[in-house]
């Protein structure tokens, strides 16, 4: 970071995006040096931390024609009353359908920042490690059943689980982080972390 504290917002954002390892430690450093650009830096960090790497996108594979044909044939052999005979319908993630404004409001209601909420939205946090009290608060805010929210969040991560700072090696697509890891790596304040830890069962 070789820019002055009087640098323009564009210069600061460009410098942050050009960092060789723009992780949560880097974000914290920028937030401390440029508090006037806090919102813009957090928005940019969300984009950077949740963007899939090019090779991860290329590595994603869709089911082949043969596997789809085999599954269709299997379903056709079942009786109509068999639960496996119906096409499975994944529950949509309610957090993905929120407008930017509602997403900000929800983060404020839950006393978290948008980076943390983005990780939750992107199914990057292991659901079994999230306190039920927190999940209940999210479900209530979204006016949906707790079971439906849990089912949606158990889906594979939409992208890699952000940049795991201080991790050895490159995070692989499909990795999820624990609730505690999300607390400590999402630029939450100490007070926010304390409140969320108090919700643990």
Tab-separated table of N, CA and C in Angstrom, residues 48-169:
chain	number	residue	atom	x	y	z
A	48	UNK	N	-14.406	-9.216	-4.602
A	48	UNK	CA	-13.134	-9.927	-4.770
A	48	UNK	C	-13.147	-11.259	-4.032
A	49	UNK	N	-13.629	-11.257	-2.773
A	49	UNK	CA	-13.572	-12.459	-1.952
A	49	UNK	C	-14.506	-13.548	-2.451
A	50	UNK	N	-15.591	-13.176	-3.117
A	50	UNK	CA	-16.566	-14.188	-3.532
A	50	UNK	C	-16.514	-14.505	-5.014
A	51	UNK	N	-15.658	-13.821	-5.762
A	51	UNK	CA	-15.563	-14.099	-7.203
A	51	UNK	C	-14.858	-15.426	-7.430
A	52	UNK	N	-15.417	-16.291	-8.286
A	52	UNK	CA	-14.738	-17.562	-8.564
A	52	UNK	C	-13.481	-17.326	-9.370
A	53	UNK	N	-12.465	-18.111	-9.076
A	53	UNK	CA	-11.240	-18.047	-9.860
A	53	UNK	C	-11.521	-18.640	-11.243
A	54	UNK	N	-10.794	-18.186	-12.248
A	54	UNK	CA	-11.031	-18.642	-13.618
A	54	UNK	C	-10.916	-20.156	-13.724
A	55	UNK	N	-9.875	-20.723	-13.104
A	55	UNK	CA	-9.686	-22.170	-13.223
A	55	UNK	C	-10.740	-22.939	-12.452
A	56	UNK	N	-11.324	-22.298	-11.397
A	56	UNK	CA	-12.385	-22.970	-10.657
A	56	UNK	C	-13.645	-23.048	-11.505
A	57	UNK	N	-13.928	-21.942	-12.238
A	57	UNK	CA	-15.095	-21.949	-13.113
A	57	UNK	C	-14.920	-22.990	-14.204
A	58	UNK	N	-13.718	-23.056	-14.780
A	58	UNK	CA	-13.450	-24.015	-15.851
A	58	UNK	C	-13.545	-25.446	-15.351
A	59	UNK	N	-13.229	-25.646	-14.059
A	59	UNK	CA	-13.206	-27.002	-13.515
A	59	UNK	C	-14.596	-27.535	-13.198
A	60	UNK	N	-15.592	-26.638	-13.120
A	60	UNK	CA	-16.936	-27.088	-12.793
A	60	UNK	C	-17.458	-27.967	-13.919
A	61	UNK	N	-18.056	-29.090	-13.549
A	61	UNK	CA	-18.554	-30.009	-14.564
A	61	UNK	C	-20.042	-30.244	-14.352
A	62	UNK	N	-20.775	-30.217	-15.435
A	62	UNK	CA	-22.196	-30.506	-15.385
A	62	UNK	C	-22.400	-31.988	-15.669
A	63	UNK	N	-23.514	-32.556	-15.183
A	63	UNK	CA	-23.761	-33.968	-15.454
A	63	UNK	C	-23.798	-34.223	-16.955
A	64	UNK	N	-23.177	-35.331	-17.377
A	64	UNK	CA	-23.154	-35.671	-18.794
A	64	UNK	C	-24.491	-36.219	-19.258
A	65	UNK	N	-24.641	-36.342	-20.586
A	65	UNK	CA	-25.883	-36.847	-21.158
A	65	UNK	C	-26.183	-38.261	-20.674
A	66	UNK	N	-25.133	-39.079	-20.564
A	66	UNK	CA	-25.348	-40.474	-20.158
A	66	UNK	C	-25.922	-40.559	-18.745
A	67	UNK	N	-25.395	-39.736	-17.841
A	67	UNK	CA	-25.897	-39.797	-16.465
A	67	UNK	C	-27.330	-39.281	-16.394
A	68	UNK	N	-27.662	-38.263	-17.205
A	68	UNK	CA	-29.040	-37.755	-17.222
A	68	UNK	C	-29.992	-38.811	-17.784
A	69	UNK	N	-29.545	-39.508	-18.834
A	69	UNK	CA	-30.386	-40.548	-19.432
A	69	UNK	C	-30.610	-41.691	-18.446
A	70	UNK	N	-29.547	-42.072	-17.742
A	70	UNK	CA	-29.663	-43.161	-16.769
A	70	UNK	C	-30.631	-42.782	-15.655
A	71	UNK	N	-30.548	-41.539	-15.192
A	71	UNK	CA	-31.434	-41.087	-14.113
A	71	UNK	C	-32.884	-41.053	-14.593
A	72	UNK	N	-33.104	-40.584	-15.814
A	72	UNK	CA	-34.461	-40.542	-16.365
A	72	UNK	C	-35.034	-41.949	-16.485
A	73	UNK	N	-34.189	-42.885	-16.937
A	73	UNK	CA	-34.647	-44.270	-17.076
A	73	UNK	C	-34.988	-44.850	-15.707
A	74	UNK	N	-34.137	-44.565	-14.715
A	74	UNK	CA	-34.385	-45.058	-13.361
A	74	UNK	C	-35.713	-44.521	-12.844
A	75	UNK	N	-35.956	-43.228	-13.051
A	75	UNK	CA	-37.203	-42.633	-12.570
A	75	UNK	C	-38.419	-43.236	-13.263
A	76	UNK	N	-38.273	-43.556	-14.547
A	76	UNK	CA	-39.412	-44.103	-15.290
A	76	UNK	C	-39.784	-45.504	-14.806
A	77	UNK	N	-38.844	-46.208	-14.167
A	77	UNK	CA	-39.110	-47.557	-13.665
A	77	UNK	C	-39.806	-47.548	-12.311
A	78	UNK	N	-39.805	-46.408	-11.642
A	78	UNK	CA	-40.410	-46.319	-10.319
A	78	UNK	C	-41.905	-46.076	-10.421
A	79	UNK	N	-42.614	-46.445	-9.361
A	79	UNK	CA	-44.043	-46.150	-9.347
A	79	UNK	C	-44.232	-44.655	-9.085
A	80	UNK	N	-45.317	-44.069	-9.553
A	80	UNK	CA	-45.534	-42.630	-9.381
A	80	UNK	C	-45.581	-42.190	-7.923
A	81	UNK	N	-45.903	-43.131	-7.012
A	81	UNK	CA	-45.995	-42.758	-5.603
A	81	UNK	C	-44.650	-42.785	-4.897
A	82	UNK	N	-43.632	-43.324	-5.565
A	82	UNK	CA	-42.302	-43.379	-4.951
A	82	UNK	C	-41.704	-41.975	-4.920
A	83	UNK	N	-41.245	-41.518	-3.737
A	83	UNK	CA	-40.678	-40.165	-3.645
A	83	UNK	C	-39.533	-39.923	-4.616
A	84	UNK	N	-38.771	-40.975	-4.933
A	84	UNK	CA	-37.623	-40.801	-5.828
A	84	UNK	C	-38.043	-40.639	-7.279
A	85	UNK	N	-39.325	-40.884	-7.568
A	85	UNK	CA	-39.768	-40.776	-8.954
A	85	UNK	C	-39.997	-39.334	-9.377
A	86	UNK	N	-40.116	-38.449	-8.429
A	86	UNK	CA	-40.319	-37.040	-8.767
A	86	UNK	C	-38.980	-36.354	-8.925
A	87	UNK	N	-38.954	-35.392	-9.796
A	87	UNK	CA	-37.723	-34.638	-9.997
A	87	UNK	C	-37.461	-33.789	-8.764
A	88	UNK	N	-36.259	-33.884	-8.247
A	88	UNK	CA	-35.943	-33.111	-7.050
A	88	UNK	C	-35.909	-31.631	-7.393
A	89	UNK	N	-36.504	-30.838	-6.526
A	89	UNK	CA	-36.518	-29.399	-6.730
A	89	UNK	C	-35.746	-28.739	-5.608
A	90	UNK	N	-34.543	-28.270	-5.894
A	90	UNK	CA	-33.780	-27.628	-4.847
A	90	UNK	C	-34.475	-26.366	-4.354
A	91	UNK	N	-34.416	-26.157	-3.054
A	91	UNK	CA	-35.017	-24.959	-2.474
A	91	UNK	C	-34.139	-23.771	-2.820
A	92	UNK	N	-34.764	-22.728	-3.348
A	92	UNK	CA	-34.000	-21.539	-3.707
A	92	UNK	C	-33.464	-20.842	-2.468
A	93	UNK	N	-32.328	-20.202	-2.632
A	93	UNK	CA	-31.726	-19.476	-1.518
A	93	UNK	C	-32.391	-18.110	-1.407
A	94	UNK	N	-33.131	-17.859	-0.329
A	94	UNK	CA	-33.857	-16.591	-0.206
A	94	UNK	C	-32.931	-15.382	-0.128
A	95	UNK	N	-31.704	-15.580	0.341
A	95	UNK	CA	-30.765	-14.460	0.439
A	95	UNK	C	-30.309	-13.993	-0.941
A	96	UNK	N	-30.356	-14.890	-1.915
A	96	UNK	CA	-29.903	-14.542	-3.264
A	96	UNK	C	-30.895	-13.654	-3.999
A	97	UNK	N	-32.133	-13.641	-3.525
A	97	UNK	CA	-33.174	-12.882	-4.220
A	97	UNK	C	-33.385	-11.485	-3.654
A	98	UNK	N	-32.608	-11.114	-2.649
A	98	UNK	CA	-32.797	-9.805	-2.021
A	98	UNK	C	-32.210	-8.688	-2.877
A	99	UNK	N	-32.867	-7.549	-2.861
A	99	UNK	CA	-32.308	-6.370	-3.527
A	99	UNK	C	-31.102	-5.893	-2.721
A	100	UNK	N	-30.266	-5.075	-3.334
A	100	UNK	CA	-29.094	-4.545	-2.623
A	100	UNK	C	-29.513	-3.801	-1.369
A	101	UNK	N	-30.596	-3.031	-1.485
A	101	UNK	CA	-31.060	-2.252	-0.329
A	101	UNK	C	-31.524	-3.168	0.799
A	102	UNK	N	-32.307	-4.186	0.453
A	102	UNK	CA	-32.804	-5.115	1.477
A	102	UNK	C	-31.655	-5.916	2.075
A	103	UNK	N	-30.655	-6.243	1.254
A	103	UNK	CA	-29.491	-6.982	1.738
A	103	UNK	C	-28.756	-6.159	2.800
A	104	UNK	N	-28.600	-4.848	2.537
A	104	UNK	CA	-27.956	-3.958	3.508
A	104	UNK	C	-28.775	-3.880	4.792
A	105	UNK	N	-30.101	-3.754	4.623
A	105	UNK	CA	-30.989	-3.665	5.789
A	105	UNK	C	-30.895	-4.929	6.635
A	106	UNK	N	-30.887	-6.086	5.965
A	106	UNK	CA	-30.822	-7.357	6.687
A	106	UNK	C	-29.511	-7.473	7.454
A	107	UNK	N	-28.410	-7.071	6.836
A	107	UNK	CA	-27.115	-7.103	7.527
A	107	UNK	C	-27.180	-6.248	8.786
A	108	UNK	N	-27.813	-5.085	8.678
A	108	UNK	CA	-27.946	-4.194	9.832
A	108	UNK	C	-28.836	-4.819	10.906
A	109	UNK	N	-29.957	-5.418	10.494
A	109	UNK	CA	-30.879	-6.061	11.440
A	109	UNK	C	-30.197	-7.192	12.205
A	110	UNK	N	-29.333	-7.924	11.516
A	110	UNK	CA	-28.655	-9.072	12.134
A	110	UNK	C	-27.362	-8.675	12.845
A	111	UNK	N	-27.003	-7.384	12.753
A	111	UNK	CA	-25.777	-6.860	13.367
A	111	UNK	C	-24.528	-7.547	12.816
A	112	UNK	N	-24.515	-7.718	11.483
A	112	UNK	CA	-23.337	-8.256	10.797
A	112	UNK	C	-23.020	-7.314	9.633
A	113	UNK	N	-21.865	-7.495	9.021
A	113	UNK	CA	-21.568	-6.689	7.835
A	113	UNK	C	-21.946	-7.470	6.579
A	114	UNK	N	-21.848	-6.811	5.442
A	114	UNK	CA	-22.278	-7.443	4.195
A	114	UNK	C	-21.342	-8.557	3.750
A	115	UNK	N	-20.078	-8.478	4.128
A	115	UNK	CA	-19.158	-9.560	3.766
A	115	UNK	C	-19.576	-10.858	4.456
A	116	UNK	N	-19.889	-10.775	5.748
A	116	UNK	CA	-20.324	-11.964	6.487
A	116	UNK	C	-21.628	-12.502	5.896
A	117	UNK	N	-22.576	-11.591	5.631
A	117	UNK	CA	-23.864	-12.021	5.091
A	117	UNK	C	-23.707	-12.601	3.685
A	118	UNK	N	-22.749	-12.078	2.920
A	118	UNK	CA	-22.480	-12.623	1.581
A	118	UNK	C	-21.982	-14.057	1.677
A	119	UNK	N	-21.152	-14.321	2.666
A	119	UNK	CA	-20.654	-15.693	2.849
A	119	UNK	C	-21.794	-16.634	3.219
A	120	UNK	N	-22.726	-16.130	4.035
A	120	UNK	CA	-23.890	-16.942	4.381
A	120	UNK	C	-24.735	-17.180	3.127
A	121	UNK	N	-24.977	-16.116	2.367
A	121	UNK	CA	-25.776	-16.214	1.137
A	121	UNK	C	-25.165	-17.200	0.150
A	122	UNK	N	-23.842	-17.181	0.042
A	122	UNK	CA	-23.154	-18.026	-0.932
A	122	UNK	C	-22.909	-19.445	-0.424
A	123	UNK	N	-23.532	-19.801	0.701
A	123	UNK	CA	-23.423	-21.153	1.276
A	123	UNK	C	-21.974	-21.519	1.563
A	124	UNK	N	-21.183	-20.538	1.967
A	124	UNK	CA	-19.760	-20.762	2.225
A	124	UNK	C	-19.468	-21.140	3.672
A	125	UNK	N	-20.493	-21.121	4.535
A	125	UNK	CA	-20.308	-21.439	5.956
A	125	UNK	C	-20.980	-22.775	6.259
A	126	UNK	N	-20.285	-23.636	6.978
A	126	UNK	CA	-20.845	-24.939	7.360
A	126	UNK	C	-22.064	-24.720	8.256
A	127	UNK	N	-23.224	-25.148	7.781
A	127	UNK	CA	-24.475	-24.896	8.503
A	127	UNK	C	-24.458	-25.509	9.896
A	128	UNK	N	-23.828	-26.674	10.028
A	128	UNK	CA	-23.814	-27.353	11.328
A	128	UNK	C	-23.042	-26.576	12.386
A	129	UNK	N	-22.236	-25.605	11.966
A	129	UNK	CA	-21.462	-24.815	12.933
A	129	UNK	C	-22.143	-23.487	13.266
A	130	UNK	N	-23.243	-23.175	12.582
A	130	UNK	CA	-23.942	-21.902	12.811
A	130	UNK	C	-24.936	-22.077	13.955
A	131	UNK	N	-24.905	-21.198	14.966
A	131	UNK	CA	-25.848	-21.316	16.086
A	131	UNK	C	-27.300	-21.254	15.608
A	132	UNK	N	-28.143	-22.098	16.192
A	132	UNK	CA	-29.551	-22.122	15.788
A	132	UNK	C	-30.228	-20.788	16.070
A	133	UNK	N	-29.800	-20.107	17.130
A	133	UNK	CA	-30.394	-18.797	17.438
A	133	UNK	C	-30.155	-17.809	16.304
A	134	UNK	N	-28.961	-17.856	15.713
A	134	UNK	CA	-28.669	-16.953	14.597
A	134	UNK	C	-29.484	-17.348	13.367
A	135	UNK	N	-29.535	-18.650	13.078
A	135	UNK	CA	-30.317	-19.115	11.932
A	135	UNK	C	-31.791	-18.753	12.099
A	136	UNK	N	-32.294	-18.866	13.329
A	136	UNK	CA	-33.691	-18.511	13.599
A	136	UNK	C	-33.934	-17.029	13.344
A	137	UNK	N	-32.959	-16.203	13.740
A	137	UNK	CA	-33.086	-14.758	13.514
A	137	UNK	C	-33.116	-14.446	12.020
A	138	UNK	N	-32.275	-15.148	11.249
A	138	UNK	CA	-32.254	-14.944	9.794
A	138	UNK	C	-33.585	-15.386	9.190
A	139	UNK	N	-34.055	-16.578	9.591
A	139	UNK	CA	-35.315	-17.106	9.059
A	139	UNK	C	-36.475	-16.171	9.388
A	140	UNK	N	-36.484	-15.659	10.612
A	140	UNK	CA	-37.552	-14.750	11.024
A	140	UNK	C	-37.512	-13.466	10.196
A	141	UNK	N	-36.317	-12.936	9.981
A	141	UNK	CA	-36.175	-11.703	9.196
A	141	UNK	C	-36.620	-11.915	7.751
A	142	UNK	N	-36.454	-13.146	7.263
A	142	UNK	CA	-36.842	-13.466	5.883
A	142	UNK	C	-38.264	-14.012	5.799
A	143	UNK	N	-38.921	-14.106	6.960
A	143	UNK	CA	-40.276	-14.665	7.069
A	143	UNK	C	-40.399	-16.003	6.334
A	144	UNK	N	-39.533	-16.925	6.739
A	144	UNK	CA	-39.568	-18.262	6.155
A	144	UNK	C	-39.294	-19.291	7.245
A	145	UNK	N	-39.666	-20.552	7.032
A	145	UNK	CA	-39.410	-21.581	8.042
A	145	UNK	C	-37.910	-21.812	8.225
A	146	UNK	N	-37.517	-22.105	9.458
A	146	UNK	CA	-36.113	-22.369	9.763
A	146	UNK	C	-35.597	-23.547	8.942
A	147	UNK	N	-36.417	-24.601	8.814
A	147	UNK	CA	-35.993	-25.788	8.073
A	147	UNK	C	-35.691	-25.451	6.610
A	148	UNK	N	-36.500	-24.576	6.030
A	148	UNK	CA	-36.277	-24.179	4.640
A	148	UNK	C	-34.973	-23.420	4.469
A	149	UNK	N	-34.669	-22.550	5.440
A	149	UNK	CA	-33.416	-21.793	5.378
A	149	UNK	C	-32.223	-22.733	5.498
A	150	UNK	N	-32.287	-23.652	6.472
A	150	UNK	CA	-31.183	-24.597	6.673
A	150	UNK	C	-30.963	-25.424	5.411
A	151	UNK	N	-32.053	-25.897	4.821
A	151	UNK	CA	-31.945	-26.698	3.601
A	151	UNK	C	-31.277	-25.908	2.478
A	152	UNK	N	-31.635	-24.634	2.346
A	152	UNK	CA	-31.045	-23.797	1.293
A	152	UNK	C	-29.560	-23.568	1.535
A	153	UNK	N	-29.187	-23.372	2.801
A	153	UNK	CA	-27.793	-23.072	3.126
A	153	UNK	C	-26.896	-24.307	3.118
A	154	UNK	N	-27.506	-25.496	3.081
A	154	UNK	CA	-26.711	-26.724	3.021
A	154	UNK	C	-26.241	-27.033	1.601
A	155	UNK	N	-26.672	-26.232	0.640
A	155	UNK	CA	-26.247	-26.432	-0.750
A	155	UNK	C	-24.745	-26.210	-0.866
A	156	UNK	N	-24.134	-26.754	-1.913
A	156	UNK	CA	-22.697	-26.503	-2.117
A	156	UNK	C	-22.456	-25.008	-2.289
A	157	UNK	N	-21.262	-24.549	-1.958
A	157	UNK	CA	-20.970	-23.122	-2.111
A	157	UNK	C	-21.152	-22.682	-3.558
A	158	UNK	N	-21.692	-21.487	-3.719
A	158	UNK	CA	-21.878	-20.940	-5.062
A	158	UNK	C	-20.521	-20.692	-5.693
A	159	UNK	N	-19.580	-20.222	-4.872
A	159	UNK	CA	-18.196	-20.008	-5.301
A	159	UNK	C	-17.317	-20.518	-4.181
A	160	UNK	N	-16.017	-20.371	-4.342
A	160	UNK	CA	-15.112	-20.733	-3.262
A	160	UNK	C	-15.458	-19.889	-2.054
A	161	UNK	N	-15.141	-20.362	-0.870
A	161	UNK	CA	-15.576	-19.715	0.356
A	161	UNK	C	-14.774	-18.474	0.687
A	162	UNK	N	-14.521	-17.649	-0.291
A	162	UNK	CA	-13.761	-16.439	-0.027
A	162	UNK	C	-12.291	-16.783	0.083
A	163	UNK	N	-11.523	-15.846	0.460
A	163	UNK	CA	-10.091	-16.086	0.600
A	163	UNK	C	-9.802	-16.447	2.039
A	164	UNK	N	-9.462	-17.689	2.277
A	164	UNK	CA	-9.120	-18.093	3.636
A	164	UNK	C	-7.745	-17.541	3.931
A	165	UNK	N	-7.701	-16.499	4.732
A	165	UNK	CA	-6.391	-15.916	4.993
A	165	UNK	C	-5.584	-16.849	5.867
A	166	UNK	N	-4.313	-16.823	5.605
A	166	UNK	CA	-3.354	-17.639	6.335
A	166	UNK	C	-3.567	-19.129	6.100
A	167	UNK	N	-4.312	-19.482	5.050
A	167	UNK	CA	-4.483	-20.907	4.762
A	167	UNK	C	-3.299	-21.378	3.939
A	168	UNK	N	-2.915	-22.621	4.139
A	168	UNK	CA	-1.807	-23.150	3.345
A	168	UNK	C	-2.385	-23.681	2.052
A	169	UNK	N	-1.846	-23.245	0.949
A	169	UNK	CA	-2.355	-23.669	-0.341
A	169	UNK	C	-3.570	-22.861	-0.749
